[in-house]
């Protein structure tokens, strides 16, 4: 079925293409443009498409405002929570794909974590806040690393479970015959085999953790511990006219994840194929 | 979902390596849900730590609370509206850009940029575009001689403005899912239909869309589940206002708990939300169970 636009190969197709690209890319361009304008130009009632004078003063403001520290917090929390999720999920996914637990635990657990992922996180936030307060894990980046598992762990278990399920068992059986212990088999045979799966899983987990807002809003108070989404939210709320700096921080928060677009596109194209071929 | 092949090794090993993830999920998800179930039948003020049983009072209060009902209907309107737009745009885009053309993968990669951005970054840029006095949208309206719109401050428009942001951010997701589905259909199917002399429209309604039916349903569900949670956009763009025009259930629960410290009411609202999400997802869960 030729596309009803490509079929004509006329003027319509490039126009459609350009329109979509414009709609997608313009707001991203706008982030960049605002971050390069002077504060005065940004509050002018006549918005300019290009900065009249390109200035880096907003970026200087970000540096002197100490927001690189917040970038560091985001990187740390994202990396640590992804690492923790991958480690737990690697073990759990292997276990669930190789052993039949009693009482249909395999089903129950996998279904449960999907349900957990569907819940609005605020539902869990209230009791967790209480619990984390008692454990002295509030206002602590490690607390965030733990609570992010609500989002990242279900993701990682499901993705890695898919990869593990499709692994042939022969390698593991061979390792066992050679006298490898279960942990050796896991580390030396299974881990290298699912390496690409782990990388793909890590990327999705990174994107989720990087974007997280609710728990960092509730669990972290000190300015020097905030993650980037929180800094942006504070900018939006408190300094309503510092658009240049706001967009500068926005760009800092954007670039690290945009580089994954290609992988995400590939991965999703595979994952959502219909399987008719 | 069945364990592949025969069970290997000894059970204790498998229990041992499942235990950490199991413990974390029980701790972070099961415990909180049990907790809100109990708390929803109590009056509990976090600040004074006063807690006592009140039966179903929280539920009757909440269900009679105009603000909660408003937040629930807002959430449903937002959720259904954005989902329908995103999925239909996704299907249309996948059809328009079906097939190979030069630069397709570069185009697709750029087309998914919006869903890669942090929600807060998206909110920030849309907040500047929507600004009543110095935003780009109102400037454009003004320069073509139209009246300015109070995108985020007009109570009839604020919810729509929020929905537009979600549509911009997540239509790319619908697009990529539908295009993955469509391009995995063997071309022979369409060729056969063309040989039989079907028009484009006939092929579309008799072959293409029926093949994609399950994919479209899956997409609808994924977007419903996600948009039902809406919190960050409300927090960043409107704080539930003007009035209660953009109050959503997530935001309601958040405020009851963290601004008013009424944990009983907040828990009751959470339980109602849980039930709603549960009912909406039964179909999805059944589908997953059937597949494996």
Coordinates of C-alpha atoms in Angstrom, one line a residue:
Chain A
X1 CA 0.0 0.0 0.0
X2 CA 1.7 3.1 -1.2
X3 CA 1.2 6.0 1.1
X4 CA -1.5 8.2 -0.2
X5 CA 1.0 11.0 -0.4
X6 CA 4.1 9.3 -1.7
X7 CA 1.9 7.7 -4.4
X8 CA 1.6 11.1 -6.0
X9 CA 5.2 12.0 -5.4
X10 CA 4.1 15.5 -5.9
X11 CA 4.5 18.7 -3.9
X12 CA 2.3 17.4 -1.0
X13 CA 4.9 14.9 0.4
X14 CA 7.8 17.4 1.0
X15 CA 5.3 19.8 2.5
X16 CA 4.0 17.2 4.9
X17 CA 7.5 16.3 5.8
X18 CA 8.5 19.9 6.4
X19 CA 5.4 20.6 8.4
X20 CA 6.0 17.7 10.8
X21 CA 9.7 18.6 11.2
X22 CA 8.7 22.2 11.9
X23 CA 6.2 21.2 14.6
X24 CA 8.6 18.9 16.2
X25 CA 11.8 20.9 16.1
X26 CA 10.5 24.5 16.5
X27 CA 10.0 24.2 20.3
X28 CA 13.4 22.7 20.6
X29 CA 14.9 25.5 18.6
X30 CA 13.0 27.9 20.8
X31 CA 14.7 26.5 23.9
X32 CA 18.1 27.3 22.3
X33 CA 17.0 30.7 21.0
X34 CA 15.7 31.9 24.3
X35 CA 18.8 30.7 26.1
X36 CA 20.9 32.9 23.9
X37 CA 18.9 36.1 24.3
X38 CA 19.4 38.8 26.8
X39 CA 16.9 39.0 29.7
X40 CA 15.6 42.2 28.3
X41 CA 14.9 40.7 24.9
X42 CA 13.2 37.8 26.5
X43 CA 10.6 39.9 28.3
X44 CA 9.9 42.1 25.2
X45 CA 6.2 41.8 24.1
X46 CA 7.5 41.3 20.5
X47 CA 9.3 37.9 20.5
X48 CA 12.2 37.7 18.1
X49 CA 12.7 34.6 16.0
X50 CA 16.5 35.0 16.2
X51 CA 18.4 36.6 19.1
X52 CA 19.2 40.2 18.2
X53 CA 22.4 39.9 20.1
X54 CA 23.7 36.5 21.0
X55 CA 24.8 36.4 24.6
X56 CA 26.2 33.7 26.8
X57 CA 25.3 35.6 30.0
X58 CA 22.5 33.1 30.8
X59 CA 25.1 30.3 30.7
X60 CA 27.4 32.3 32.9
X61 CA 24.5 32.7 35.3
X62 CA 23.9 28.9 35.3
X63 CA 27.6 28.3 36.1
X64 CA 27.7 30.9 38.9
X65 CA 24.3 29.7 40.2
X66 CA 25.8 26.3 40.9
X67 CA 23.4 24.4 38.7
X68 CA 26.2 22.2 37.4
X69 CA 25.9 20.6 40.9
X70 CA 22.2 19.8 40.1
X71 CA 23.3 18.3 36.8
X72 CA 25.7 16.2 38.8
X73 CA 22.8 15.1 41.1
X74 CA 20.7 14.1 38.1
X75 CA 23.6 12.1 36.6
X76 CA 24.3 10.4 39.9
X77 CA 20.7 9.4 40.7
X78 CA 20.1 8.3 37.1
X79 CA 23.2 6.2 36.9
X80 CA 22.9 4.7 40.4
X81 CA 19.2 3.8 40.1
X82 CA 19.8 2.3 36.6
X83 CA 22.7 0.3 37.8
X84 CA 20.8 -1.0 40.8
X85 CA 17.8 -1.9 38.7
X86 CA 19.9 -3.7 36.1
X87 CA 21.6 -5.7 38.8
X88 CA 18.4 -6.7 40.5
X89 CA 16.5 -7.2 37.3
X90 CA 19.3 -9.3 35.7
X91 CA 19.1 -11.8 38.6
X92 CA 15.3 -11.7 38.8
X93 CA 14.8 -12.1 35.1
X94 CA 17.1 -15.0 34.9
X95 CA 15.4 -16.7 37.8
X96 CA 11.9 -16.1 36.4
X97 CA 12.9 -17.4 33.0
X98 CA 14.6 -20.6 34.2
X99 CA 12.7 -21.8 37.2
X100 CA 9.1 -22.5 37.7
X101 CA 8.2 -21.2 41.2
X102 CA 5.3 -22.7 43.2
X103 CA 1.9 -21.1 43.3
X104 CA 2.3 -19.5 39.9
X105 CA 4.7 -17.0 41.5
X106 CA 6.2 -16.3 38.1
X107 CA 2.9 -15.1 36.7
X108 CA 1.9 -13.2 39.8
X109 CA 5.2 -11.3 40.1
X110 CA 5.4 -10.3 36.4
X111 CA 1.8 -9.2 36.4
X112 CA 2.1 -7.4 39.6
X113 CA 5.0 -5.3 38.4
X114 CA 3.0 -4.3 35.3
X115 CA 0.2 -3.2 37.6
X116 CA 2.6 -1.3 39.7
X117 CA 3.9 0.5 36.7
X118 CA 0.4 1.5 35.7
X119 CA -0.4 3.2 39.0
X120 CA -0.1 6.9 39.3
X121 CA 3.0 7.2 41.4
X122 CA 1.4 9.7 43.8
X123 CA -0.7 6.9 45.1
X124 CA 2.5 5.2 46.4
X125 CA 4.2 8.5 47.4
X126 CA 2.2 9.2 50.6
X127 CA 3.0 6.0 52.5
X128 CA 6.6 5.9 51.1
X129 CA 7.2 9.4 52.3
X130 CA 6.2 8.4 55.8
X131 CA 8.4 5.3 55.6
X132 CA 11.4 7.1 54.1
X133 CA 11.1 9.8 56.8
X134 CA 11.3 7.1 59.5
X135 CA 14.3 5.6 57.8
X136 CA 16.0 8.9 57.5
X137 CA 16.2 8.6 53.8
X138 CA 14.5 11.9 53.0
X139 CA 16.6 14.7 51.6
X140 CA 19.2 12.1 50.6
X141 CA 20.2 11.2 47.0
X142 CA 20.4 7.5 48.0
X143 CA 16.8 7.7 49.0
X144 CA 15.9 8.8 45.5
X145 CA 18.0 6.0 44.0
X146 CA 15.9 3.6 46.1
X147 CA 12.5 5.0 45.4
X148 CA 13.2 5.3 41.6
X149 CA 13.2 1.5 41.6
X150 CA 9.4 1.9 41.5
X151 CA 9.8 3.1 37.9
X152 CA 12.9 1.5 36.7
X153 CA 12.8 -2.0 38.2
X154 CA 9.6 -3.2 36.5
X155 CA 10.9 -1.8 33.2
X156 CA 14.2 -3.6 33.5
X157 CA 12.7 -6.9 34.7
X158 CA 10.3 -7.1 31.8
X159 CA 12.8 -6.1 29.2
X160 CA 15.5 -8.4 30.4
X161 CA 13.0 -11.2 30.9
X162 CA 12.2 -10.9 27.2
X163 CA 15.9 -11.2 26.3
X164 CA 16.6 -14.1 28.7
X165 CA 13.6 -16.1 27.4
X166 CA 14.9 -16.1 23.9
X167 CA 18.4 -17.3 24.9
X168 CA 19.2 -20.9 23.9
X169 CA 19.9 -23.1 26.9
X170 CA 22.8 -25.0 25.3
X171 CA 25.5 -22.6 26.5
X172 CA 24.4 -22.8 30.1
X173 CA 24.1 -26.6 30.0
X174 CA 27.6 -26.8 28.5
X175 CA 28.9 -24.6 31.2
X176 CA 27.2 -26.8 33.8
X177 CA 28.7 -29.9 32.3
X178 CA 32.1 -28.3 32.6
X179 CA 31.5 -27.9 36.3
X180 CA 30.7 -24.2 36.5
X181 CA 28.8 -23.2 39.6
X182 CA 25.4 -21.4 39.0
X183 CA 26.9 -18.0 39.8
X184 CA 29.8 -18.7 37.4
X185 CA 27.3 -19.7 34.7
X186 CA 25.4 -16.5 35.4
X187 CA 28.4 -14.2 35.3
X188 CA 30.6 -15.8 32.6
X189 CA 28.0 -17.2 30.2
X190 CA 24.6 -15.5 30.6
X191 CA 25.9 -12.0 31.2
X192 CA 28.0 -11.7 28.0
X193 CA 25.1 -13.3 26.0
X194 CA 22.5 -10.6 27.0
X195 CA 25.0 -7.7 26.9
X196 CA 23.2 -5.9 24.0
X197 CA 19.9 -6.5 25.9
X198 CA 21.3 -4.9 29.0
X199 CA 22.5 -1.9 27.0
X200 CA 19.1 -1.4 25.5
X201 CA 17.4 -1.8 28.9
X202 CA 19.8 0.6 30.5
X203 CA 18.9 3.3 28.0
X204 CA 15.2 3.0 28.6
X205 CA 15.8 3.1 32.4
X206 CA 18.1 6.1 32.0
X207 CA 15.4 8.0 30.2
X208 CA 12.8 7.2 32.8
X209 CA 15.0 8.1 35.7
X210 CA 16.2 11.3 34.1
X211 CA 12.7 12.5 33.6
X212 CA 11.5 11.6 37.1
X213 CA 9.7 14.5 38.9
X214 CA 7.2 13.5 41.6
X215 CA 9.5 11.7 44.1
X216 CA 12.3 14.2 43.8
X217 CA 9.7 17.0 44.4
X218 CA 8.6 15.3 47.6
X219 CA 11.7 13.6 48.9
X220 CA 14.4 16.3 48.4
X221 CA 14.4 19.7 49.9
X222 CA 17.9 21.2 50.0
X223 CA 18.7 23.3 46.9
X224 CA 22.1 21.6 46.5
X225 CA 20.4 18.2 46.3
X226 CA 17.7 19.0 43.7
X227 CA 17.7 17.1 40.4
X228 CA 17.4 19.1 37.1
X229 CA 13.6 18.6 36.6
X230 CA 13.2 20.2 40.1
X231 CA 15.4 23.1 39.2
X232 CA 13.4 23.7 36.1
X233 CA 10.1 23.5 38.0
X234 CA 11.4 26.0 40.6
X235 CA 12.5 28.3 37.8
X236 CA 9.0 28.1 36.2
X237 CA 7.4 28.8 39.6
X238 CA 9.6 31.3 41.3
X239 CA 11.7 33.3 38.8
X240 CA 9.1 33.7 36.1
X241 CA 11.1 36.0 34.0
X242 CA 14.5 34.4 34.0
X243 CA 13.7 32.6 30.8
X244 CA 17.2 32.6 29.4
X245 CA 18.6 30.7 32.4
X246 CA 15.6 28.5 32.5
X247 CA 16.1 27.4 28.9
X248 CA 19.9 27.0 29.5
X249 CA 19.2 24.5 32.2
X250 CA 16.6 23.0 30.0
X251 CA 19.2 22.4 27.3
X252 CA 21.5 20.9 29.9
X253 CA 18.7 18.5 30.8
X254 CA 18.0 17.7 27.1
X255 CA 21.2 17.0 25.4
X256 CA 22.2 13.9 27.5
X257 CA 19.0 12.1 26.5
X258 CA 18.6 13.3 22.9
X259 CA 21.8 11.3 21.9
X260 CA 19.8 8.1 22.6
X261 CA 17.1 8.9 20.1
X262 CA 18.6 6.7 17.4
X263 CA 18.8 3.7 19.7
X264 CA 15.3 4.3 21.0
X265 CA 14.0 4.5 17.4
X266 CA 15.7 1.2 16.4
X267 CA 14.6 -0.6 19.5
X268 CA 11.0 0.5 19.4
X269 CA 10.8 -0.3 15.7
X270 CA 11.8 -3.8 16.6
X271 CA 9.7 -4.1 19.7
X272 CA 6.5 -2.9 18.1
X273 CA 6.7 -4.9 14.8
X274 CA 3.6 -7.1 14.3
X275 CA 5.4 -10.4 13.9
X276 CA 3.6 -11.3 10.7
X277 CA 6.6 -11.9 8.6
Chain B
X1 CA 5.7 -16.2 30.3
X2 CA 6.4 -19.9 31.1
X3 CA 9.9 -20.7 32.0
X4 CA 11.7 -21.7 28.9
X5 CA 12.8 -25.3 28.8
X6 CA 13.1 -27.5 31.8
X7 CA 13.9 -26.3 35.2
X8 CA 17.6 -26.4 35.8
X9 CA 19.6 -26.4 38.9
X10 CA 18.3 -26.2 42.4
X11 CA 15.4 -24.2 43.6
X12 CA 17.3 -22.4 46.5
X13 CA 19.6 -20.7 44.0
X14 CA 16.7 -19.3 42.0
X15 CA 15.0 -18.2 45.2
X16 CA 18.2 -16.5 46.3
X17 CA 18.6 -14.5 43.1
X18 CA 14.9 -13.6 42.8
X19 CA 14.8 -12.4 46.4
X20 CA 16.3 -8.9 46.1
X21 CA 14.0 -7.8 43.4
X22 CA 11.0 -9.4 45.0
X23 CA 11.8 -7.7 48.3
X24 CA 12.3 -4.3 46.7
X25 CA 9.0 -4.6 44.9
X26 CA 7.1 -5.8 48.0
X27 CA 8.6 -3.0 50.0
X28 CA 8.0 -0.2 47.5
X29 CA 4.6 -1.2 46.0
X30 CA 2.8 -3.8 48.1
X31 CA 3.4 -2.3 51.4
X32 CA 2.2 1.2 50.3
X33 CA -1.0 -0.1 48.8
X34 CA -1.8 -2.1 52.0
X35 CA -1.0 1.0 53.9
X36 CA -3.4 3.3 52.0
X37 CA -6.1 0.7 52.2
X38 CA -6.0 0.9 56.0
X39 CA -5.4 4.7 56.1
X40 CA -8.4 5.3 53.8
X41 CA -10.7 4.1 56.7
X42 CA -8.9 6.3 59.2
X43 CA -8.7 10.0 60.0
X44 CA -5.0 10.7 60.1
X45 CA -3.3 14.0 60.3
X46 CA 0.4 13.7 59.5
X47 CA 1.3 16.8 61.5
X48 CA -0.4 16.0 64.7
X49 CA 0.0 12.2 64.3
X50 CA -3.6 11.8 65.4
X51 CA -5.0 8.6 63.9
X52 CA -8.4 6.9 64.5
X53 CA -10.9 4.8 62.7
X54 CA -13.7 6.5 60.9
X55 CA -15.2 3.7 58.8
X56 CA -16.2 4.8 55.3
X57 CA -16.5 8.5 56.1
X58 CA -13.5 9.4 53.9
X59 CA -15.1 7.7 50.9
X60 CA -18.5 9.3 51.4
X61 CA -16.8 12.7 51.9
X62 CA -14.6 12.4 48.9
X63 CA -17.4 11.2 46.6
X64 CA -19.5 14.1 47.7
X65 CA -16.6 16.6 47.3
X66 CA -17.2 18.8 44.3
X67 CA -13.4 19.3 43.8
X68 CA -12.7 15.6 43.8
X69 CA -15.5 14.9 41.3
X70 CA -14.2 17.8 39.2
X71 CA -10.6 16.4 39.3
X72 CA -11.9 13.0 38.3
X73 CA -13.9 14.2 35.3
X74 CA -11.0 16.5 34.3
X75 CA -8.6 13.5 34.4
X76 CA -11.0 11.4 32.3
X77 CA -11.6 14.2 29.8
X78 CA -7.9 14.9 29.5
X79 CA -7.0 11.2 29.3
X80 CA -9.6 10.3 26.6
X81 CA -9.0 13.5 24.6
X82 CA -5.2 13.3 24.4
X83 CA -5.3 9.6 23.8
X84 CA -7.7 9.8 20.9
X85 CA -5.8 12.7 19.3
X86 CA -2.4 11.1 19.7
X87 CA -3.5 7.7 18.4
X88 CA -5.3 9.1 15.4
X89 CA -2.5 11.4 14.5
X90 CA -0.1 8.5 15.0
X91 CA -2.1 6.3 12.6
X92 CA -2.4 9.1 10.0
X93 CA 1.3 9.9 10.2
X94 CA 2.3 6.3 9.8
X95 CA 0.1 6.0 6.7
X96 CA 1.4 9.3 5.2
X97 CA 5.1 8.4 5.7
X98 CA 4.7 4.7 4.9
X99 CA 7.4 3.2 2.7
X100 CA 11.0 4.1 2.1
X101 CA 12.2 7.5 1.1
X102 CA 15.5 9.3 1.3
X103 CA 16.4 10.3 4.8
X104 CA 13.6 8.4 6.4
X105 CA 15.5 7.2 9.4
X106 CA 16.9 10.6 10.1
X107 CA 13.4 12.0 9.8
X108 CA 12.0 9.4 12.2
X109 CA 14.8 10.1 14.7
X110 CA 14.0 13.8 14.7
X111 CA 10.3 13.1 14.8
X112 CA 10.7 11.4 18.2
X113 CA 12.7 14.2 19.8
X114 CA 9.6 15.5 21.7
X115 CA 9.1 12.2 23.6
X116 CA 12.8 12.1 24.5
X117 CA 12.7 15.4 26.3
X118 CA 12.2 15.7 30.0
X119 CA 8.6 16.6 30.8
X120 CA 9.8 19.6 32.8
X121 CA 11.8 20.9 29.8
X122 CA 8.7 20.5 27.6
X123 CA 6.6 22.4 30.2
X124 CA 9.1 25.2 30.4
X125 CA 9.2 25.9 26.7
X126 CA 5.4 25.6 26.4
X127 CA 5.0 28.0 29.3
X128 CA 6.9 30.6 27.4
X129 CA 5.0 30.0 24.3
X130 CA 1.6 30.2 26.2
X131 CA 2.6 33.4 28.1
X132 CA -0.3 35.8 28.0
X133 CA 1.7 39.0 27.6
X134 CA 5.0 38.0 26.0
X135 CA 4.3 34.6 24.6
X136 CA 4.8 33.7 21.0
X137 CA 1.3 32.4 20.4
X138 CA -0.5 35.5 21.5
X139 CA 2.0 37.7 19.6
X140 CA 1.1 35.7 16.4
X141 CA -2.6 36.0 17.2
X142 CA -2.3 39.7 17.8
X143 CA -0.3 40.4 14.6
X144 CA -2.9 38.7 12.5
X145 CA -5.6 40.8 14.2
X146 CA -7.1 38.2 16.5
X147 CA -7.8 38.5 20.2
X148 CA -5.2 37.2 22.7
X149 CA -6.0 33.9 24.4
X150 CA -5.5 33.2 28.1
X151 CA -4.0 29.8 27.3
X152 CA -3.3 28.8 30.9
X153 CA -5.3 31.4 32.7
X154 CA -8.7 31.1 31.1
X155 CA -10.7 28.4 32.9
X156 CA -12.3 27.1 29.7
X157 CA -9.0 26.7 27.9
X158 CA -6.5 25.7 30.4
X159 CA -7.2 22.0 30.3
X160 CA -7.1 22.1 26.5
X161 CA -3.8 23.9 26.6
X162 CA -2.4 21.1 28.9
X163 CA -3.7 18.5 26.5
X164 CA -2.0 20.2 23.6
X165 CA 1.4 19.9 25.4
X166 CA 0.8 16.2 25.9
X167 CA -0.3 15.7 22.3
X168 CA 2.9 17.5 21.1
X169 CA 5.1 15.4 23.4
X170 CA 3.5 11.9 22.8
X171 CA 2.1 11.8 19.3
X172 CA 5.7 10.8 18.2
X173 CA 5.3 7.7 20.3
X174 CA 2.1 6.8 18.6
X175 CA 3.7 7.5 15.3
X176 CA 6.7 5.3 15.9
X177 CA 4.6 2.4 17.3
X178 CA 2.2 2.5 14.3
X179 CA 4.9 2.9 11.7
X180 CA 6.7 -0.1 13.3
X181 CA 3.5 -2.1 13.0
X182 CA 2.7 -0.9 9.5
X183 CA 6.2 -1.5 8.0
X184 CA 6.3 -5.0 9.4
X185 CA 3.2 -6.0 7.3
X186 CA 4.5 -8.0 4.3
X187 CA 4.0 -5.8 1.2
X188 CA 2.6 -8.8 -0.7
X189 CA -0.7 -8.3 1.2
X190 CA -1.1 -4.8 -0.2
X191 CA 0.1 -5.8 -3.7
X192 CA -2.5 -8.6 -3.8
X193 CA -5.1 -6.2 -2.9
X194 CA -4.0 -3.8 -5.6
X195 CA -4.0 -6.5 -8.2
X196 CA -7.6 -7.3 -7.2
X197 CA -8.3 -3.7 -8.2
X198 CA -9.0 -2.2 -4.7
X199 CA -8.8 1.5 -4.3
X200 CA -6.6 3.0 -1.7
X201 CA -9.6 3.6 0.6
X202 CA -10.9 0.0 0.2
X203 CA -7.4 -1.4 1.0
X204 CA -7.2 0.9 4.0
X205 CA -10.5 0.0 5.6
X206 CA -10.7 -3.7 4.6
X207 CA -7.1 -4.7 5.0
X208 CA -4.7 -2.2 6.6
X209 CA -6.7 -1.1 9.6
X210 CA -8.0 -4.6 10.4
X211 CA -4.5 -5.9 10.4
X212 CA -3.4 -3.0 12.7
X213 CA -6.4 -3.4 15.0
X214 CA -4.6 -5.0 17.9
X215 CA -1.7 -2.6 17.6
X216 CA -4.1 0.4 17.8
X217 CA -5.8 -1.1 20.9
X218 CA -2.4 -1.6 22.6
X219 CA -1.4 1.9 21.8
X220 CA -4.7 3.3 23.1
X221 CA -4.2 1.4 26.4
X222 CA -0.6 2.5 26.8
X223 CA -1.6 6.1 26.3
X224 CA -4.6 5.9 28.6
X225 CA -2.5 4.4 31.4
X226 CA 0.1 7.1 31.0
X227 CA -2.2 10.2 30.6
X228 CA -4.3 9.1 33.6
X229 CA -1.3 9.7 35.8
X230 CA -0.9 13.3 34.7
X231 CA 0.8 15.3 37.4
X232 CA 4.0 17.0 36.4
X233 CA 2.4 19.1 33.7
X234 CA -0.4 20.3 36.0
X235 CA 2.2 21.1 38.7
X236 CA 4.4 23.1 36.3
X237 CA 1.9 24.9 34.2
X238 CA -1.3 25.6 36.2
X239 CA -1.1 24.2 39.7
X240 CA -4.6 22.9 39.2
X241 CA -6.0 26.3 38.4
X242 CA -7.5 28.6 37.4
X243 CA -10.1 27.7 40.0
X244 CA -10.3 23.9 39.7
X245 CA -10.2 23.9 35.9
X246 CA -7.1 21.7 35.6
X247 CA -7.3 19.8 38.9
X248 CA -6.6 16.1 38.2
X249 CA -6.8 13.1 40.6
X250 CA -3.1 12.9 41.0
X251 CA -2.9 16.5 41.8
X252 CA -5.8 16.2 44.2
X253 CA -4.2 13.3 46.1
X254 CA -0.9 15.3 46.2
X255 CA -2.6 18.4 47.7
X256 CA -4.7 16.5 50.2
X257 CA -1.6 14.7 51.5
X258 CA 1.2 17.3 51.2
X259 CA -0.6 20.6 51.6
X260 CA -3.5 19.8 53.9
X261 CA -2.0 16.7 55.6
X262 CA -5.3 14.9 55.4
X263 CA -3.9 11.4 54.8
X264 CA -7.2 9.6 55.3
X265 CA -8.9 11.6 52.5
X266 CA -5.8 11.4 50.3
X267 CA -5.7 7.6 50.8
X268 CA -9.4 7.2 50.0
X269 CA -8.9 9.2 46.8
X270 CA -5.9 6.9 46.0
X271 CA -8.0 3.8 46.5
X272 CA -10.7 5.1 44.2
X273 CA -8.0 5.8 41.6
X274 CA -6.6 2.4 42.0
X275 CA -9.9 0.8 41.3
X276 CA -10.4 3.0 38.2
X277 CA -6.9 2.1 36.9
X278 CA -7.5 -1.6 37.7
X279 CA -10.8 -1.7 35.8
X280 CA -9.3 0.1 32.8
X281 CA -6.3 -2.3 32.6
X282 CA -8.1 -5.6 32.9
X283 CA -8.3 -5.9 29.1
X284 CA -4.6 -5.2 28.8
X285 CA -3.6 -7.7 31.5
X286 CA -5.8 -10.4 29.9
X287 CA -4.1 -9.7 26.6
X288 CA -0.6 -10.1 28.1
X289 CA -1.7 -13.3 29.8
X290 CA -3.1 -14.8 26.6
X291 CA 0.1 -14.0 24.6
X292 CA 2.4 -16.0 26.9

